Amino acid sequence: MESIGVLMTCPMHSYIQEELAKRFNLFKLWHYPSFSAFAQAHAHSIRALVASAKVGVDAATIDSLPNLEIVSTYSVGYDNIDLHKCRHRAIPVTNTPNVLTDDVADVAIALALSLLCRICPRNSTWQFTPKLSGKAVGIVGLGRIGWAIAKRAEGFGCPVSYHSRSEKSETGYKYYSHIIDLAANSEVLFVACTLSEETRHIVNRGVIDALGPKGILINVGRGPHVDEPELVAALIEGRLGGAGLDVFENEPEVPEDLLGLENLVMTPHVGTDTLETCIAMGDLVIANLEAHFLGNPLFTPVL
Ligand SMILES: O=CC(=O)O
């Protein structure tokens, strides 16, 4: 497969870069001054594209690659991939579910603990802190990651409720069909749903106010799930108790006003960045590409 042209949209862990380069003719988009400079020289060579949560692929890019056969994203989320265009061109899309679920759930709990227990306080003034154990936990999106957060929260003795498009049978968790009701009945609200037009700004001023001045918001989904200016205002005004964020609305930009807030803990979208998981995600991307070029069924197709 050494002659098959594969384009990576942005730097990823060295493991996947090295393993792709061993198997394919690998092009790294960031080594070119612009996409058009790259496309002029190599557009016809590209048969596969590897995207990530940081840089996806839009319709114009897909249109510029006439021989593109598959898009494989090094992420579980595929909100930044133009699925409509891929479907139209009959280009299969794969992602990396399952292998990263535990990591994202771990980071969600770590953000909650670090915020509540002030594990890394910005100033070292001694003060008593709220506990996580026993707090009412709400989860927005009870998919794989939401479920893994729920299991961890149960370990802390937290009663768990959730909101999702529809009620899931036999979870044993209380279901709220309206997110506002979930927020009003939660002390810690975790956002772990897929980003879509329906869930963009699902956490708006109403939800933030329902969570209230003692409530904690943890977002390990996507930045645009939360109306960020509303979140910033609520944190500054004390209308929301605190937030733990791994994702931001305009990554890698972070609003100036967030920096320095005492009731905020941030990580730079590292929910899937453990070494073991980066390797597993890389292996899954490669397995999908190899399956495609060998004419075998894909392991984790989205389309
Ligand atoms: O954000 C990370 C992912 O979608 O895998």
mmCIF file of N, CA, C and O in Angstrom, residues 15-66:
data_model
loop_
_atom_site.group_PDB
_atom_site.id
_atom_site.type_symbol
_atom_site.label_atom_id
_atom_site.label_comp_id
_atom_site.label_asym_id
_atom_site.label_seq_id
_atom_site.Cartn_x
_atom_site.Cartn_y
_atom_site.Cartn_z
ATOM 1 N N TYR A 15 2.946 8.312 17.180
ATOM 2 C CA TYR A 15 2.719 6.900 16.852
ATOM 3 C C TYR A 15 1.945 6.757 15.541
ATOM 4 O O TYR A 15 2.366 6.043 14.636
ATOM 5 N N ILE A 16 0.831 7.467 15.423
ATOM 6 C CA ILE A 16 0.025 7.296 14.199
ATOM 7 C C ILE A 16 0.775 7.870 12.993
ATOM 8 O O ILE A 16 0.729 7.301 11.899
ATOM 9 N N GLN A 17 1.506 8.953 13.203
ATOM 10 C CA GLN A 17 2.253 9.519 12.073
ATOM 11 C C GLN A 17 3.279 8.509 11.571
ATOM 12 O O GLN A 17 3.405 8.274 10.370
ATOM 13 N N GLU A 18 4.000 7.892 12.505
ATOM 14 C CA GLU A 18 5.047 6.931 12.106
ATOM 15 C C GLU A 18 4.440 5.687 11.473
ATOM 16 O O GLU A 18 4.927 5.192 10.449
ATOM 17 N N GLU A 19 3.360 5.192 12.076
ATOM 18 C CA GLU A 19 2.774 3.950 11.550
ATOM 19 C C GLU A 19 2.124 4.179 10.179
ATOM 20 O O GLU A 19 2.185 3.302 9.316
ATOM 21 N N LEU A 20 1.526 5.341 9.982
ATOM 22 C CA LEU A 20 0.953 5.633 8.661
ATOM 23 C C LEU A 20 2.069 5.733 7.617
ATOM 24 O O LEU A 20 1.945 5.214 6.509
ATOM 25 N N ALA A 21 3.166 6.396 8.024
ATOM 26 C CA ALA A 21 4.268 6.593 7.076
ATOM 27 C C ALA A 21 4.922 5.261 6.681
ATOM 28 O O ALA A 21 5.456 5.133 5.575
ATOM 29 N N LYS A 22 4.858 4.255 7.574
ATOM 30 C CA LYS A 22 5.437 2.944 7.233
ATOM 31 C C LYS A 22 4.601 2.240 6.166
ATOM 32 O O LYS A 22 5.085 1.403 5.438
ATOM 33 N N ARG A 23 3.303 2.552 6.145
ATOM 34 C CA ARG A 23 2.399 1.772 5.276
ATOM 35 C C ARG A 23 1.946 2.488 4.014
ATOM 36 O O ARG A 23 1.558 1.846 3.049
ATOM 37 N N PHE A 24 1.902 3.834 4.084
ATOM 38 C CA PHE A 24 1.312 4.593 2.973
ATOM 39 C C PHE A 24 2.278 5.699 2.527
ATOM 40 O O PHE A 24 3.299 5.953 3.171
ATOM 41 N N ASN A 25 1.887 6.363 1.436
ATOM 42 C CA ASN A 25 2.620 7.551 1.002
ATOM 43 C C ASN A 25 1.981 8.732 1.738
ATOM 44 O O ASN A 25 0.948 9.243 1.314
ATOM 45 N N LEU A 26 2.575 9.110 2.849
ATOM 46 C CA LEU A 26 1.924 10.043 3.780
ATOM 47 C C LEU A 26 2.256 11.501 3.471
ATOM 48 O O LEU A 26 3.427 11.871 3.332
ATOM 49 N N PHE A 27 1.212 12.314 3.383
ATOM 50 C CA PHE A 27 1.377 13.755 3.201
ATOM 51 C C PHE A 27 0.865 14.452 4.461
ATOM 52 O O PHE A 27 -0.211 14.109 4.963
ATOM 53 N N LYS A 28 1.645 15.420 4.929
ATOM 54 C CA LYS A 28 1.247 16.163 6.134
ATOM 55 C C LYS A 28 0.874 17.576 5.707
ATOM 56 O O LYS A 28 1.749 18.346 5.297
ATOM 57 N N LEU A 29 -0.383 17.892 5.820
ATOM 58 C CA LEU A 29 -0.882 19.164 5.300
ATOM 59 C C LEU A 29 -0.167 20.370 5.919
ATOM 60 O O LEU A 29 0.060 21.373 5.246
ATOM 61 N N TRP A 30 0.206 20.255 7.181
ATOM 62 C CA TRP A 30 0.823 21.397 7.864
ATOM 63 C C TRP A 30 2.254 21.660 7.388
ATOM 64 O O TRP A 30 2.859 22.641 7.771
ATOM 65 N N HIS A 31 2.775 20.787 6.540
ATOM 66 C CA HIS A 31 4.101 21.039 5.966
ATOM 67 C C HIS A 31 4.016 21.919 4.712
ATOM 68 O O HIS A 31 5.034 22.240 4.115
ATOM 69 N N TYR A 32 2.790 22.285 4.334
ATOM 70 C CA TYR A 32 2.586 23.103 3.129
ATOM 71 C C TYR A 32 2.083 24.474 3.551
ATOM 72 O O TYR A 32 1.385 24.592 4.559
ATOM 73 N N PRO A 33 2.428 25.501 2.763
ATOM 74 C CA PRO A 33 2.011 26.859 3.162
ATOM 75 C C PRO A 33 0.494 27.039 3.183
ATOM 76 O O PRO A 33 -0.020 27.842 3.954
ATOM 77 N N SER A 34 -0.232 26.288 2.344
ATOM 78 C CA SER A 34 -1.696 26.418 2.319
ATOM 79 C C SER A 34 -2.270 25.158 1.701
ATOM 80 O O SER A 34 -1.546 24.378 1.070
ATOM 81 N N PHE A 35 -3.593 24.995 1.862
ATOM 82 C CA PHE A 35 -4.204 23.821 1.251
ATOM 83 C C PHE A 35 -4.095 23.899 -0.266
ATOM 84 O O PHE A 35 -3.814 22.903 -0.936
ATOM 85 N N SER A 36 -4.270 25.113 -0.818
ATOM 86 C CA SER A 36 -4.228 25.180 -2.287
ATOM 87 C C SER A 36 -2.822 24.862 -2.805
ATOM 88 O O SER A 36 -2.692 24.219 -3.856
ATOM 89 N N ALA A 37 -1.785 25.259 -2.062
ATOM 90 C CA ALA A 37 -0.415 24.898 -2.483
ATOM 91 C C ALA A 37 -0.268 23.382 -2.486
ATOM 92 O O ALA A 37 0.306 22.780 -3.414
ATOM 93 N N PHE A 38 -0.813 22.749 -1.457
ATOM 94 C CA PHE A 38 -0.745 21.289 -1.398
ATOM 95 C C PHE A 38 -1.522 20.673 -2.564
ATOM 96 O O PHE A 38 -1.032 19.801 -3.279
ATOM 97 N N ALA A 39 -2.762 21.168 -2.737
ATOM 98 C CA ALA A 39 -3.658 20.557 -3.727
ATOM 99 C C ALA A 39 -3.093 20.685 -5.141
ATOM 100 O O ALA A 39 -3.190 19.748 -5.934
ATOM 101 N N GLN A 40 -2.485 21.829 -5.433
ATOM 102 C CA GLN A 40 -1.917 22.013 -6.778
ATOM 103 C C GLN A 40 -0.906 20.928 -7.093
ATOM 104 O O GLN A 40 -0.862 20.401 -8.201
ATOM 105 N N ALA A 41 -0.123 20.575 -6.094
ATOM 106 C CA ALA A 41 0.938 19.596 -6.330
ATOM 107 C C ALA A 41 0.462 18.152 -6.192
ATOM 108 O O ALA A 41 0.931 17.270 -6.919
ATOM 109 N N HIS A 42 -0.460 17.889 -5.241
ATOM 110 C CA HIS A 42 -0.705 16.482 -4.882
ATOM 111 C C HIS A 42 -2.170 16.035 -4.839
ATOM 112 O O HIS A 42 -2.441 14.892 -4.470
ATOM 113 N N ALA A 43 -3.115 16.926 -5.191
ATOM 114 C CA ALA A 43 -4.535 16.574 -5.010
ATOM 115 C C ALA A 43 -4.877 15.206 -5.601
ATOM 116 O O ALA A 43 -5.601 14.416 -4.993
ATOM 117 N N HIS A 44 -4.339 14.911 -6.786
ATOM 118 C CA HIS A 44 -4.719 13.665 -7.459
ATOM 119 C C HIS A 44 -4.152 12.425 -6.782
ATOM 120 O O HIS A 44 -4.637 11.318 -7.017
ATOM 121 N N SER A 45 -3.125 12.600 -5.955
ATOM 122 C CA SER A 45 -2.514 11.419 -5.309
ATOM 123 C C SER A 45 -3.300 10.948 -4.094
ATOM 124 O O SER A 45 -3.068 9.856 -3.591
ATOM 125 N N ILE A 46 -4.186 11.789 -3.579
ATOM 126 C CA ILE A 46 -4.785 11.470 -2.269
ATOM 127 C C ILE A 46 -5.997 10.554 -2.411
ATOM 128 O O ILE A 46 -6.996 10.898 -3.029
ATOM 129 N N ARG A 47 -5.881 9.381 -1.766
ATOM 130 C CA ARG A 47 -7.010 8.434 -1.781
ATOM 131 C C ARG A 47 -7.636 8.284 -0.392
ATOM 132 O O ARG A 47 -8.725 7.728 -0.267
ATOM 133 N N ALA A 48 -6.921 8.745 0.631
ATOM 134 C CA ALA A 48 -7.477 8.667 1.995
ATOM 135 C C ALA A 48 -7.096 9.927 2.754
ATOM 136 O O ALA A 48 -6.023 10.508 2.527
ATOM 137 N N LEU A 49 -7.982 10.330 3.645
ATOM 138 C CA LEU A 49 -7.707 11.518 4.447
ATOM 139 C C LEU A 49 -7.894 11.154 5.914
ATOM 140 O O LEU A 49 -8.885 10.509 6.280
ATOM 141 N N VAL A 50 -6.909 11.538 6.735
ATOM 142 C CA VAL A 50 -7.010 11.292 8.180
ATOM 143 C C VAL A 50 -7.225 12.641 8.869
ATOM 144 O O VAL A 50 -6.345 13.508 8.831
ATOM 145 N N ALA A 51 -8.408 12.800 9.455
ATOM 146 C CA ALA A 51 -8.756 14.042 10.147
ATOM 147 C C ALA A 51 -8.649 13.813 11.652
ATOM 148 O O ALA A 51 -8.272 12.730 12.100
ATOM 149 N N SER A 52 -8.977 14.835 12.419
ATOM 150 C CA SER A 52 -8.991 14.667 13.882
ATOM 151 C C SER A 52 -10.002 15.643 14.464
ATOM 152 O O SER A 52 -10.577 16.463 13.736
ATOM 153 N N ALA A 53 -10.174 15.572 15.793
ATOM 154 C CA ALA A 53 -11.104 16.498 16.447
ATOM 155 C C ALA A 53 -10.634 17.938 16.248
ATOM 156 O O ALA A 53 -11.434 18.869 16.287
ATOM 157 N N LYS A 54 -9.342 18.129 16.040
ATOM 158 C CA LYS A 54 -8.813 19.502 15.940
ATOM 159 C C LYS A 54 -9.000 20.066 14.529
ATOM 160 O O LYS A 54 -9.364 21.215 14.367
ATOM 161 N N VAL A 55 -8.734 19.276 13.515
ATOM 162 C CA VAL A 55 -8.935 19.740 12.139
ATOM 163 C C VAL A 55 -9.677 18.658 11.359
ATOM 164 O O VAL A 55 -9.159 17.558 11.145
ATOM 165 N N GLY A 56 -10.884 19.001 10.960
ATOM 166 C CA GLY A 56 -11.715 18.044 10.218
ATOM 167 C C GLY A 56 -11.569 18.252 8.727
ATOM 168 O O GLY A 56 -10.482 18.594 8.232
ATOM 169 N N VAL A 57 -12.658 18.068 7.999
ATOM 170 C CA VAL A 57 -12.602 18.250 6.561
ATOM 171 C C VAL A 57 -13.946 18.786 6.066
ATOM 172 O O VAL A 57 -15.006 18.248 6.403
ATOM 173 N N ASP A 58 -13.869 19.893 5.300
ATOM 174 C CA ASP A 58 -15.103 20.505 4.819
ATOM 175 C C ASP A 58 -15.378 20.102 3.372
ATOM 176 O O ASP A 58 -14.571 19.413 2.730
ATOM 177 N N ALA A 59 -16.512 20.577 2.866
ATOM 178 C CA ALA A 59 -16.947 20.176 1.522
ATOM 179 C C ALA A 59 -15.952 20.617 0.455
ATOM 180 O O ALA A 59 -15.653 19.865 -0.478
ATOM 181 N N ALA A 60 -15.410 21.832 0.602
ATOM 182 C CA ALA A 60 -14.494 22.351 -0.422
ATOM 183 C C ALA A 60 -13.236 21.486 -0.509
ATOM 184 O O ALA A 60 -12.726 21.200 -1.601
ATOM 185 N N THR A 61 -12.737 21.064 0.651
ATOM 186 C CA THR A 61 -11.536 20.211 0.661
ATOM 187 C C THR A 61 -11.837 18.880 -0.025
ATOM 188 O O THR A 61 -11.052 18.399 -0.849
ATOM 189 N N ILE A 62 -12.991 18.319 0.306
ATOM 190 C CA ILE A 62 -13.362 17.030 -0.302
ATOM 191 C C ILE A 62 -13.477 17.197 -1.821
ATOM 192 O O ILE A 62 -12.980 16.366 -2.591
ATOM 193 N N ASP A 63 -14.073 18.310 -2.238
ATOM 194 C CA ASP A 63 -14.219 18.568 -3.671
ATOM 195 C C ASP A 63 -12.873 18.715 -4.370
ATOM 196 O O ASP A 63 -12.753 18.424 -5.555
ATOM 197 N N SER A 64 -11.876 19.196 -3.627
ATOM 198 C CA SER A 64 -10.560 19.398 -4.251
ATOM 199 C C SER A 64 -9.755 18.107 -4.382
ATOM 200 O O SER A 64 -8.658 18.144 -4.924
ATOM 201 N N LEU A 65 -10.263 17.023 -3.824
ATOM 202 C CA LEU A 65 -9.506 15.761 -3.864
ATOM 203 C C LEU A 65 -10.297 14.748 -4.708
ATOM 204 O O LEU A 65 -11.126 13.996 -4.187
ATOM 205 N N PRO A 66 -10.065 14.745 -6.018
ATOM 206 C CA PRO A 66 -10.933 13.962 -6.912
ATOM 207 C C PRO A 66 -10.854 12.457 -6.693
ATOM 208 O O PRO A 66 -11.802 11.740 -7.014
#
